[in-house]
Coordinates of C-alpha atoms in Angstrom, one line a residue:
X1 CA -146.2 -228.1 -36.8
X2 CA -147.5 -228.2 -32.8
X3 CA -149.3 -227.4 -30.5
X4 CA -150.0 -225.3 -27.2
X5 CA -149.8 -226.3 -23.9
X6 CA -150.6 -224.7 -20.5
X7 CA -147.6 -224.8 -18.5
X8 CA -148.8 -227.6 -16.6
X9 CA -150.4 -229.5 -19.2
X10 CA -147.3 -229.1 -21.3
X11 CA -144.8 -230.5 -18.8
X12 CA -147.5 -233.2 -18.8
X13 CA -147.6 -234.5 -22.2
X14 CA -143.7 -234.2 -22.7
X15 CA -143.4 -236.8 -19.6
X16 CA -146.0 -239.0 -21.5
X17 CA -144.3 -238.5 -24.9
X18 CA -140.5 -239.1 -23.7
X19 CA -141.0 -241.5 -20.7
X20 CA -139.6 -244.8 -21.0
X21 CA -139.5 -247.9 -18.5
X22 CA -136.4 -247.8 -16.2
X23 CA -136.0 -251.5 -15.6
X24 CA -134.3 -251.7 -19.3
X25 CA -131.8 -254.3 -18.6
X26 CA -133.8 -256.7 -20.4
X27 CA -133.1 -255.1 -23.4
X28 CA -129.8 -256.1 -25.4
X29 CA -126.7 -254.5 -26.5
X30 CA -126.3 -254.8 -30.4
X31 CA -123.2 -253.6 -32.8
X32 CA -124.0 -251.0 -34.9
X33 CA -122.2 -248.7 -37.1
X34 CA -119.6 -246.7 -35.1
X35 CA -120.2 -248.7 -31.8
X36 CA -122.8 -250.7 -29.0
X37 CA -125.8 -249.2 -28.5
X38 CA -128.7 -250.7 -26.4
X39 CA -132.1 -249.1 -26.2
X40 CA -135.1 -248.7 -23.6
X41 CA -138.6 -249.8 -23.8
X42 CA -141.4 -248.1 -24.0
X43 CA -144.3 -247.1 -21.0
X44 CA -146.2 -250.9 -21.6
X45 CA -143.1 -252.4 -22.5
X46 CA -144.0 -253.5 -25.6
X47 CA -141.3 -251.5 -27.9
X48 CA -138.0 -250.8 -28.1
X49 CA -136.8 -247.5 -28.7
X50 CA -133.5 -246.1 -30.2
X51 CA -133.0 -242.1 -29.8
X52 CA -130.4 -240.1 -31.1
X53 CA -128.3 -242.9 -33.3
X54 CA -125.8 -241.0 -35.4
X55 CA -125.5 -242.0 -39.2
X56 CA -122.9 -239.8 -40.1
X57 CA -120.1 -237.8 -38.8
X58 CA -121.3 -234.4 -37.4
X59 CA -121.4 -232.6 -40.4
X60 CA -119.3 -229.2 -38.8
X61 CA -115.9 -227.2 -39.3
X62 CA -114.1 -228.5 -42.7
X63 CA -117.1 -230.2 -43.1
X64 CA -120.1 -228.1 -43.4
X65 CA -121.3 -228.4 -47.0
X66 CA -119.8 -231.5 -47.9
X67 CA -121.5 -234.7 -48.2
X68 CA -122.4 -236.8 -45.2
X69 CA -118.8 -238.3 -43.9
X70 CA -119.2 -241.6 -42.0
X71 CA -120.0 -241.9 -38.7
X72 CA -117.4 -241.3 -36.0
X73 CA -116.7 -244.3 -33.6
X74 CA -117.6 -244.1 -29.5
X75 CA -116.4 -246.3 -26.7
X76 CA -118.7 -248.4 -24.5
X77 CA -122.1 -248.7 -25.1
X78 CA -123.9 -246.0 -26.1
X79 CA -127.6 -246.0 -24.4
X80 CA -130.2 -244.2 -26.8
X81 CA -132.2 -242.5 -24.1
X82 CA -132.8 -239.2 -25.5
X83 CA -133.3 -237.3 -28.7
X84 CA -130.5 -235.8 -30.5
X85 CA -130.0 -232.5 -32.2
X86 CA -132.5 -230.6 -34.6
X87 CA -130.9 -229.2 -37.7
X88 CA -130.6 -225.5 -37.2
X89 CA -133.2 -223.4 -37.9
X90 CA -135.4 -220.3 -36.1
X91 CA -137.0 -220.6 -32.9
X92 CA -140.6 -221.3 -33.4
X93 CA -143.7 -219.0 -31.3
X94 CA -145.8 -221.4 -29.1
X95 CA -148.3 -218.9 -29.2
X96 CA -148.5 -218.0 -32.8
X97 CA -151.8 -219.1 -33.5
X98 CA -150.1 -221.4 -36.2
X99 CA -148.1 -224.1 -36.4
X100 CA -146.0 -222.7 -33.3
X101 CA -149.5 -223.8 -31.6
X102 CA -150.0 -226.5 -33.6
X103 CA -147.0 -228.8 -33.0
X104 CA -144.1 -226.6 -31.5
X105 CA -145.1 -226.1 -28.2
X106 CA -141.4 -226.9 -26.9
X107 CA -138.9 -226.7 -29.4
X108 CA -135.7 -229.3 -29.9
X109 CA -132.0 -228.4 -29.3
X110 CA -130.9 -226.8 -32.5
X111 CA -127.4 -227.8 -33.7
X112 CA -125.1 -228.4 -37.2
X113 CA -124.5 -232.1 -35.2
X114 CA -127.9 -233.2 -36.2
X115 CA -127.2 -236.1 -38.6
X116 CA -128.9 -238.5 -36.5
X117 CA -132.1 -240.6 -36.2
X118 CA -134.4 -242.5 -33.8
X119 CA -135.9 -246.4 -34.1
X120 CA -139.0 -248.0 -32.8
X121 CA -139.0 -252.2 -33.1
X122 CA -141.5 -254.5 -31.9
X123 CA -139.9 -255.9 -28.5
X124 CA -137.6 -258.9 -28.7
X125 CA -136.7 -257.8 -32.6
X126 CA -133.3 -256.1 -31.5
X127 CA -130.7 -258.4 -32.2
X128 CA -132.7 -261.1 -34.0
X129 CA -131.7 -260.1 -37.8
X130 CA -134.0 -263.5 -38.7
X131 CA -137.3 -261.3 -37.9
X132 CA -137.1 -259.4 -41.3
X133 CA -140.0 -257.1 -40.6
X134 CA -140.7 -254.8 -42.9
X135 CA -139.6 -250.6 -42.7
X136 CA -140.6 -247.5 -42.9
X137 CA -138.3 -244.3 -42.7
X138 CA -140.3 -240.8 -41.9
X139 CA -139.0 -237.4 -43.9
X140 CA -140.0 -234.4 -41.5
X141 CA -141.3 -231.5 -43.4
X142 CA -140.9 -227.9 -42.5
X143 CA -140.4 -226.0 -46.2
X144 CA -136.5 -227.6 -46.2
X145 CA -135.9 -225.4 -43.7
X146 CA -137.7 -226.1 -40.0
X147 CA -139.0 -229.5 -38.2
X148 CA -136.8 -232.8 -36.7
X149 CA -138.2 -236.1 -36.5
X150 CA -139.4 -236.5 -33.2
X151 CA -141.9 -234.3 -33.4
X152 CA -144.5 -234.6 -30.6
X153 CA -146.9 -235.7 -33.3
X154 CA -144.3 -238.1 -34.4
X155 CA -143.9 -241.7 -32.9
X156 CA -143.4 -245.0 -33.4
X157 CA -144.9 -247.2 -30.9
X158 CA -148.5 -247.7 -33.0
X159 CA -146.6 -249.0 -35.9
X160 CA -143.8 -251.6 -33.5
X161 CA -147.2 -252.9 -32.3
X162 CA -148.2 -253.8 -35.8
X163 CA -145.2 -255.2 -36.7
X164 CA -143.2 -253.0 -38.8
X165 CA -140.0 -250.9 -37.5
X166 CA -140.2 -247.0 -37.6
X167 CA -137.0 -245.0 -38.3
X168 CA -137.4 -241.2 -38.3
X169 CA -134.2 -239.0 -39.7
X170 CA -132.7 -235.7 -39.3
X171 CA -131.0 -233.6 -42.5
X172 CA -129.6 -230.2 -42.5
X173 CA -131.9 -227.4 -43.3
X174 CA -131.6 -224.3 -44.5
X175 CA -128.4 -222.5 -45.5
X176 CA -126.8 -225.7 -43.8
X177 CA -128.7 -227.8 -46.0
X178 CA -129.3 -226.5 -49.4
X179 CA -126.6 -223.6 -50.0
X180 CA -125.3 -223.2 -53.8
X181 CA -122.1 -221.1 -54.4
X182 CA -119.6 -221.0 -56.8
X183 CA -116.9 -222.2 -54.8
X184 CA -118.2 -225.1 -53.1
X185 CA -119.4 -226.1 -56.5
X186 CA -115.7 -226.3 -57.5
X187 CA -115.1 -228.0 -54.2
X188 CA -117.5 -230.8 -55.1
X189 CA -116.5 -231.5 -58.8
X190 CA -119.4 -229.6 -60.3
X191 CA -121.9 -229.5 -58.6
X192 CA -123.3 -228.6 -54.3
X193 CA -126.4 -227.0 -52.5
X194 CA -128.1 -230.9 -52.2
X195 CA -126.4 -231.3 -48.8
X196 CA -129.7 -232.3 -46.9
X197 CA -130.7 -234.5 -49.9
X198 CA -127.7 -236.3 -49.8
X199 CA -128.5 -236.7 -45.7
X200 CA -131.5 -238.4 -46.5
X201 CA -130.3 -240.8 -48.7
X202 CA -126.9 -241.6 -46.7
X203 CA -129.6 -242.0 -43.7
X204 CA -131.5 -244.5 -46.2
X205 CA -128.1 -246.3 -46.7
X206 CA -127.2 -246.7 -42.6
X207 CA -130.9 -248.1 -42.4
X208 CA -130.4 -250.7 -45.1
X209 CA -126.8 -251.9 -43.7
X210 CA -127.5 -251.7 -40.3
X211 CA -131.6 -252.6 -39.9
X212 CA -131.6 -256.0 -39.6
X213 CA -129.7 -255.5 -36.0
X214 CA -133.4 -254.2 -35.4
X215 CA -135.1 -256.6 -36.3
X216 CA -136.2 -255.2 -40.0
X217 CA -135.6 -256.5 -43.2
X218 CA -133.2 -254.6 -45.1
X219 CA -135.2 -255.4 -48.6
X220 CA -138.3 -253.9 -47.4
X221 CA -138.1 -250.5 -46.9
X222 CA -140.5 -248.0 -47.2
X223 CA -140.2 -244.1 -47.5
X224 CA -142.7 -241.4 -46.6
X225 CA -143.0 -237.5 -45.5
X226 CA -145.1 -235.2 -45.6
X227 CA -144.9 -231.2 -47.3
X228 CA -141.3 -230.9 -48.1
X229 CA -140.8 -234.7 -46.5
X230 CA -143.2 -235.6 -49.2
X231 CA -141.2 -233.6 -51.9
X232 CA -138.4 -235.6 -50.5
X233 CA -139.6 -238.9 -50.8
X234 CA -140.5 -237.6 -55.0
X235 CA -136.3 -236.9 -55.1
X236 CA -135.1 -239.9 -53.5
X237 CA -137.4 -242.4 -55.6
X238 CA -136.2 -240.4 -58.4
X239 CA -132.3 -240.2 -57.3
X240 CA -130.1 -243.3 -58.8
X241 CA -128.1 -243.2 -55.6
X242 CA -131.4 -244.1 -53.4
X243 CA -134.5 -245.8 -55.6
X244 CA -132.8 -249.3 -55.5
X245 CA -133.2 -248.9 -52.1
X246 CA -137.1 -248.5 -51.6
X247 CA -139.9 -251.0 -51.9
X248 CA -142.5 -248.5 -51.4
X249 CA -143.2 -244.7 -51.5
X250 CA -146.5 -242.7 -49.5
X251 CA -146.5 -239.0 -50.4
X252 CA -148.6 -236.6 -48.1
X253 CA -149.5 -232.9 -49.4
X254 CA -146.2 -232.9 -51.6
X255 CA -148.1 -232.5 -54.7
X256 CA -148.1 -235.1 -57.7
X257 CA -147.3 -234.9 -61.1
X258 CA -146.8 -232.2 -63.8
X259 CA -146.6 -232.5 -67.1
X260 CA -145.8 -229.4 -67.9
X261 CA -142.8 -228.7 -65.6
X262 CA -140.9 -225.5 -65.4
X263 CA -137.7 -225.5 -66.2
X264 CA -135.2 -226.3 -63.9
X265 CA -132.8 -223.7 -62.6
X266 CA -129.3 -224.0 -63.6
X267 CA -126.1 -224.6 -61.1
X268 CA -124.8 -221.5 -62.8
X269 CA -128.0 -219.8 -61.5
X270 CA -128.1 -221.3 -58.2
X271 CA -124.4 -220.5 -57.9
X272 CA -124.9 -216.3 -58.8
X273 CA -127.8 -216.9 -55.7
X274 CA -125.4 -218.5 -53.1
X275 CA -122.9 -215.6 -54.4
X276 CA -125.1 -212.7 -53.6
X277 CA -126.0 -214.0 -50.4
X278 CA -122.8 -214.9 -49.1
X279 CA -121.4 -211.4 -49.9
X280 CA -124.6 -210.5 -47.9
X281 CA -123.3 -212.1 -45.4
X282 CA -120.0 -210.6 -45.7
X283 CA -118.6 -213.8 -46.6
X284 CA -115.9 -214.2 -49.5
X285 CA -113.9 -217.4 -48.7
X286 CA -114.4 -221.1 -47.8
X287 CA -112.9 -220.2 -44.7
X288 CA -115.3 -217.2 -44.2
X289 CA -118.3 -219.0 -44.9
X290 CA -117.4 -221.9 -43.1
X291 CA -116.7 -219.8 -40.1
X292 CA -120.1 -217.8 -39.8
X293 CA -122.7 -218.5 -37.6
X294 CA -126.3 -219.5 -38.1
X295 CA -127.5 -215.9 -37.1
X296 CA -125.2 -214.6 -39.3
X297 CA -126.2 -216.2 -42.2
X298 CA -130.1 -216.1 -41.3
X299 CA -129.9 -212.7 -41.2
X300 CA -128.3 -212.5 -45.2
X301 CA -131.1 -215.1 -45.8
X302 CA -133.7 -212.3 -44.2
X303 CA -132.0 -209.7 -46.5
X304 CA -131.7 -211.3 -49.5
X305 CA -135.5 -212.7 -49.7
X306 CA -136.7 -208.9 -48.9
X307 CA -135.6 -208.0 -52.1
X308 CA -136.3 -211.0 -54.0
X309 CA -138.3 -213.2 -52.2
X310 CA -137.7 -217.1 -53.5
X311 CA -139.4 -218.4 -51.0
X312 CA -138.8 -222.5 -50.8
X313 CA -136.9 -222.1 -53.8
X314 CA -134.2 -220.4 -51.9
X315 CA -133.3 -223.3 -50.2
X316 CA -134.7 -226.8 -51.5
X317 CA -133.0 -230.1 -53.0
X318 CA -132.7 -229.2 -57.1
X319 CA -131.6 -231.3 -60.3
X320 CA -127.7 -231.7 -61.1
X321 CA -125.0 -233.7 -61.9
X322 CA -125.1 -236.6 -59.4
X323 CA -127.5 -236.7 -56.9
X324 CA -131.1 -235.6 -58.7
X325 CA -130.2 -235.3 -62.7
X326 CA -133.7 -235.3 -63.2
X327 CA -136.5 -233.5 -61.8
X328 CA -139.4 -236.0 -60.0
X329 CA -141.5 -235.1 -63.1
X330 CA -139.5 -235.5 -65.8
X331 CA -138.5 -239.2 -64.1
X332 CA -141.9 -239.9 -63.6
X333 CA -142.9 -239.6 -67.1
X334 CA -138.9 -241.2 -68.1
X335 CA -140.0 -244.4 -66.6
X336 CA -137.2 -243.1 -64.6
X337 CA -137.9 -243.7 -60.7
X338 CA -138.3 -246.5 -58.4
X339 CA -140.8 -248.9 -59.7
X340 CA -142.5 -249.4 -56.8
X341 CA -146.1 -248.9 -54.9
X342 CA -147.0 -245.9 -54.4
X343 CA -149.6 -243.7 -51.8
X344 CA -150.4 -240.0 -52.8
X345 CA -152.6 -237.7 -50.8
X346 CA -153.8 -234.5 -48.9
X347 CA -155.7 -233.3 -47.1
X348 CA -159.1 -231.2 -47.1
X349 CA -157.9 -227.1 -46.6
X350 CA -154.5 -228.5 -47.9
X351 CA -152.3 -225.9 -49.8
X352 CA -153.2 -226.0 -53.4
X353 CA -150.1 -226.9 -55.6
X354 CA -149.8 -229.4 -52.8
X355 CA -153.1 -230.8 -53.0
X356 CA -152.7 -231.4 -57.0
X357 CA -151.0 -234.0 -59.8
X358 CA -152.2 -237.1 -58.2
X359 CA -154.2 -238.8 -60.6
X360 CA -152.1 -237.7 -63.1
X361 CA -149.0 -239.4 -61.7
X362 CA -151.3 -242.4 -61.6
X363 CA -152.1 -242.3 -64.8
X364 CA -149.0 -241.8 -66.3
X365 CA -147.7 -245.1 -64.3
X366 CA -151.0 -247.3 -65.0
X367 CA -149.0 -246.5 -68.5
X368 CA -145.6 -248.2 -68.1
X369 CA -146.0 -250.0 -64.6
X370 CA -148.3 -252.8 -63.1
X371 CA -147.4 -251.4 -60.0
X372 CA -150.4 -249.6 -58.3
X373 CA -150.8 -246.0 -57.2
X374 CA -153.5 -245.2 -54.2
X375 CA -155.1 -242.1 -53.7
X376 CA -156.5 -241.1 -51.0
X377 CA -158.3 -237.5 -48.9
X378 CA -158.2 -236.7 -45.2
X379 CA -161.6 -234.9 -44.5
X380 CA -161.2 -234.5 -40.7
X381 CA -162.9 -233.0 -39.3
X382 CA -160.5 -231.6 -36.9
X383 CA -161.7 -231.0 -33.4
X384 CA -160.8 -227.9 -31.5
X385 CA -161.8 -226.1 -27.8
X386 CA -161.9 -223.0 -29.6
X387 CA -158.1 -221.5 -28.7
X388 CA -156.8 -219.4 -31.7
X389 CA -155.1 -222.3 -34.2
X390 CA -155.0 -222.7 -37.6
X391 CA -158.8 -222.8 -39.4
X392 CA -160.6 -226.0 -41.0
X393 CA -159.0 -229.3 -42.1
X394 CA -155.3 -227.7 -42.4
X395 CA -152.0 -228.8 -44.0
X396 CA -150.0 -231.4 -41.6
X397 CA -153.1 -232.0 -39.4
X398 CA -153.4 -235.7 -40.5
X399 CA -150.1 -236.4 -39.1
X400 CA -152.2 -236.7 -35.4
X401 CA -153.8 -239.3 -37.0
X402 CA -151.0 -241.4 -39.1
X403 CA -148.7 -241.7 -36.2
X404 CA -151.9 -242.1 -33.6
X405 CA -150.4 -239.6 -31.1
X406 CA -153.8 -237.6 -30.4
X407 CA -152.9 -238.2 -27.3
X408 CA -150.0 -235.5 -27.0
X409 CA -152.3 -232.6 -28.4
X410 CA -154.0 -230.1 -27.0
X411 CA -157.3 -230.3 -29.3
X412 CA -160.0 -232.2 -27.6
X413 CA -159.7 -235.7 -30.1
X414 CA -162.7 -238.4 -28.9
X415 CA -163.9 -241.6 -30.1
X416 CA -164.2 -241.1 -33.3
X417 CA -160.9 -239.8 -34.0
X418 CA -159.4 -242.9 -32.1
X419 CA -161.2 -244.7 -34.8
X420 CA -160.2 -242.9 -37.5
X421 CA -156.9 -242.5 -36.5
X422 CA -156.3 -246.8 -35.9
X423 CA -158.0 -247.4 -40.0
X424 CA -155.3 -245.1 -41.1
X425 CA -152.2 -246.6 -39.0
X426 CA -153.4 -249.9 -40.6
X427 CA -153.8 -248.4 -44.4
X428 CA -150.1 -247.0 -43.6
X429 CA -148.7 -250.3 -41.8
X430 CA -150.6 -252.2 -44.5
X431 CA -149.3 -250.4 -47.2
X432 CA -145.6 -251.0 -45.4
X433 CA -146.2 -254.8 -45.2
X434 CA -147.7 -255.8 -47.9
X435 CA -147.4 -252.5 -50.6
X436 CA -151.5 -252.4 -50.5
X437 CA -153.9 -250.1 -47.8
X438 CA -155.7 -253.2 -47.2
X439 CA -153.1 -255.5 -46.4
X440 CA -152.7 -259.1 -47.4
X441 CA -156.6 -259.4 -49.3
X442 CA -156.3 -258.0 -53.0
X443 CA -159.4 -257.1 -52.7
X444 CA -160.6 -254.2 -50.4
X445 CA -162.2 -251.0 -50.1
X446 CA -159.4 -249.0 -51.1
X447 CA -158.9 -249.8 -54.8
X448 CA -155.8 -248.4 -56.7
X449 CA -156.2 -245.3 -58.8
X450 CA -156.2 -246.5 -63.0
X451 CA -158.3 -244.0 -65.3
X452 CA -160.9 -247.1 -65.5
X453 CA -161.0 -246.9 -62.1
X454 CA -160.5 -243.7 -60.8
X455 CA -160.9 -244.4 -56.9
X456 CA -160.1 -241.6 -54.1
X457 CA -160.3 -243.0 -50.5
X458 CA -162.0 -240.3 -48.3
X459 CA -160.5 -240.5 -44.5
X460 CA -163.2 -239.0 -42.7
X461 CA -164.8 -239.8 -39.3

């Protein structure tokens, strides 16, 4: 997802994105997992921001495909200044015409040590575990195998100055993240390849026993992504180790709800896959595969899809044993997720199983829940100066607007997208708060989705 720069212009907007106030002594030092930390404030001063916390131990050596270990302790206080590690994953093209343009101008420092995630309070919340603000955790998406969550799109300082605290995470990807075989399925009692789920929801778990050193309300958290963030959002309200844990759900582009799913592949299957690529990789033993590098397995990955070409499917979170034992669509229809509110959209050029199910899944809960479902579409349009990008109202372009950083793209955003950009930070934020677009008033012009009242809200300028 990102965008082009000019040399100049990029160097530009990464000081504007990353620059921070350096009188910070204001701000306090609070006890956290694994040690002190103190943050710095934003430009205006108005938020407080945490970069690179770790939630887990680095997940490397004995300990790559296992799930999340806990954090590993530091000495002295550790000041979050900077970003951590991406997951692994390819270098992107800043000149790709695509999403290289769109949103990967610069790319992040690619690493296995990436379990770690950044914070955005309103300032004056750190330390004050009486504010109780409400949360929202961000899912990247990238096909479960690209992105990090502190994307230049991505930040949190529009949402700390409406009151709600912004935690963004980052999982393993990839073969790192999502890796069958038959021998770490022995290792793990029965069952592996859910590595970067299980990141999410032991990143879900820090938040809710560490947030109120933020200033957030532990009891009041909120989960959304977008594409395969918004397909994680569907597993973790559907996983009994995380939906106890959310108040709310927003799912952007990650498709709704089927009826008629297909069947879910086996851990017998998934295990003959991990096989065959492995030996690929000329890998036969723990030892082996825990010993290879990234190019070395992206290059089995390369080989294997050439001749049989699972796309996402390759490596993706799937049903098992323990951590997803059923798919989102067969909980859904269960009464078997979090009962909670819940935002589906897309947007207008949106890919089309991803742009599908929604009033369906609102349907089915109008069934068995009072809980409401919203609906809504993003219409754009989408400016541009006329530079080769991706065409029309495309998937992840909205994201500009939800985090209301139009200010860190190249694409030539006015007045109107200010505006449009601010009503959706508030239907988010208010969604957040209150688990309704509109905010505190039960009435509004967004109205839930039920089949009497079958209500899309079009997000348009």
């Amino acid at each position: 997802m990102l965008r082009l720069y000019f040399a100049a212009l990029l160097s530009a907007l990464c000081m504007a994105c990353t620059t921070t106030r350096t009188d910070d002594s204001a701000m306090p030092v609070i006890s956290i997992e694994g040690g002190d930390i103190q943050g710095v404030l934003s430009q205006d001063g108005n938020t407080e921001i945490y970069r690179g916390i770790p939630y887990a131990a680095p997940p490397v050596d004995s300990l790559r495909w296992k799930a999340p270990a806990p954090v590993v302790a530091w000495e002295g206080v550790k000041v979050c200044d900077t970003f951590g590690n991406a997951a692994m994953q390819a270098a992107h093209d800043p000149n790709d015409g695509n999403y290289g343009t769109e949103f990967f101008a610069q790319d992040a420092n690619f690493s296995e040590d990436c379990l770690n995630l950044n914070i955005w309070t309103p300032r004056g919340a750190s330390g004050n575990a009486e504010k109780k603000l409400p949360v929202a955790v961000w899912v990247h998406g990238g096909a479960f195998t690209g992105g990090w969550g502190f994307e230049p799109e991505m930040d949190g300082e529009a949402w700390a100055d409406r009151g709600v605290v912004l935690v963004t995470i980052n999982y393993r990807l990839g073969p790192f993240g999502f890796l069958n075989h038959p021998l770490l399925t022995a290792e793990g009692g029965g069952h592996s390849g859910n590595y970067g789920l299980m990141d999410q929801i032991a990143a879900l778990e820090w938040v809710k026993r560490n947030i109120a050193q933020f200033g957030g309300d532990p009891d009041a958290i909120t989960v959304f992504g977008q594409s395969a963030g918004a397909m994680s959002v569907k597993n973790l309200v559907a996983s009994p180790l995380s939906r106890q844990l959310i108040k709310g759900a927003i799912v952007q582009s990650g498709g709704g709800l089927n009826l008629t799913p297909a069947p879910d592949m086996s851990q017998e299957e998934l295990d003959e896959i991990g096989l065959e690529l492995m030996n690929l990789a000329g890998c036969e033993t723990l030892d082996q595969m825990r010993a290879a590098s990234y190019e070395q397995l992206a290059a089995a990955t390369a080989e294997y899809q050439k001749h049989n070409n699972l796309g996402i499917r390759l490596y993706s979170p799937h049903t098992d044993s323990v951590v997803l034992p059923l798919s989102f669509d067969r909980a859904t229809m269960a009464g078997d997720i979090a009962d909670v509110p819940y935002m589906f959209g897309s947007v207008a050029d949106d890919f089309p199983t991803l742009d599908s199910g929604f009033d369906v899944f609102a349907t089915v809960r109008d069934s068995i829940s009072d809980r409401p479902t919203y609906i809504y579409h993003f219409s754009g349009p989408i400016p541009t100066d006329g530079r080769p990008s991706i065409p029309g109202v495309f998937h992840s372009s909205e994201l500009w607007y939800v985090f209301h950083t139009l200010k860190n793209s190249w694409r030539p955003f006015d007045e109107k997208d200010e505006e449009l950009s601010n009503r959706m930070v508030d239907y988010w934020t208010n969604f957040v708060k209150y688990g309704n677009p509109n905010g505190q008033t039960a009435e509004g012009d967004w109205k839930a989705y039920t089949p009497a009242t079958p209500y899309v809200q079009e997000l348009a300028k």
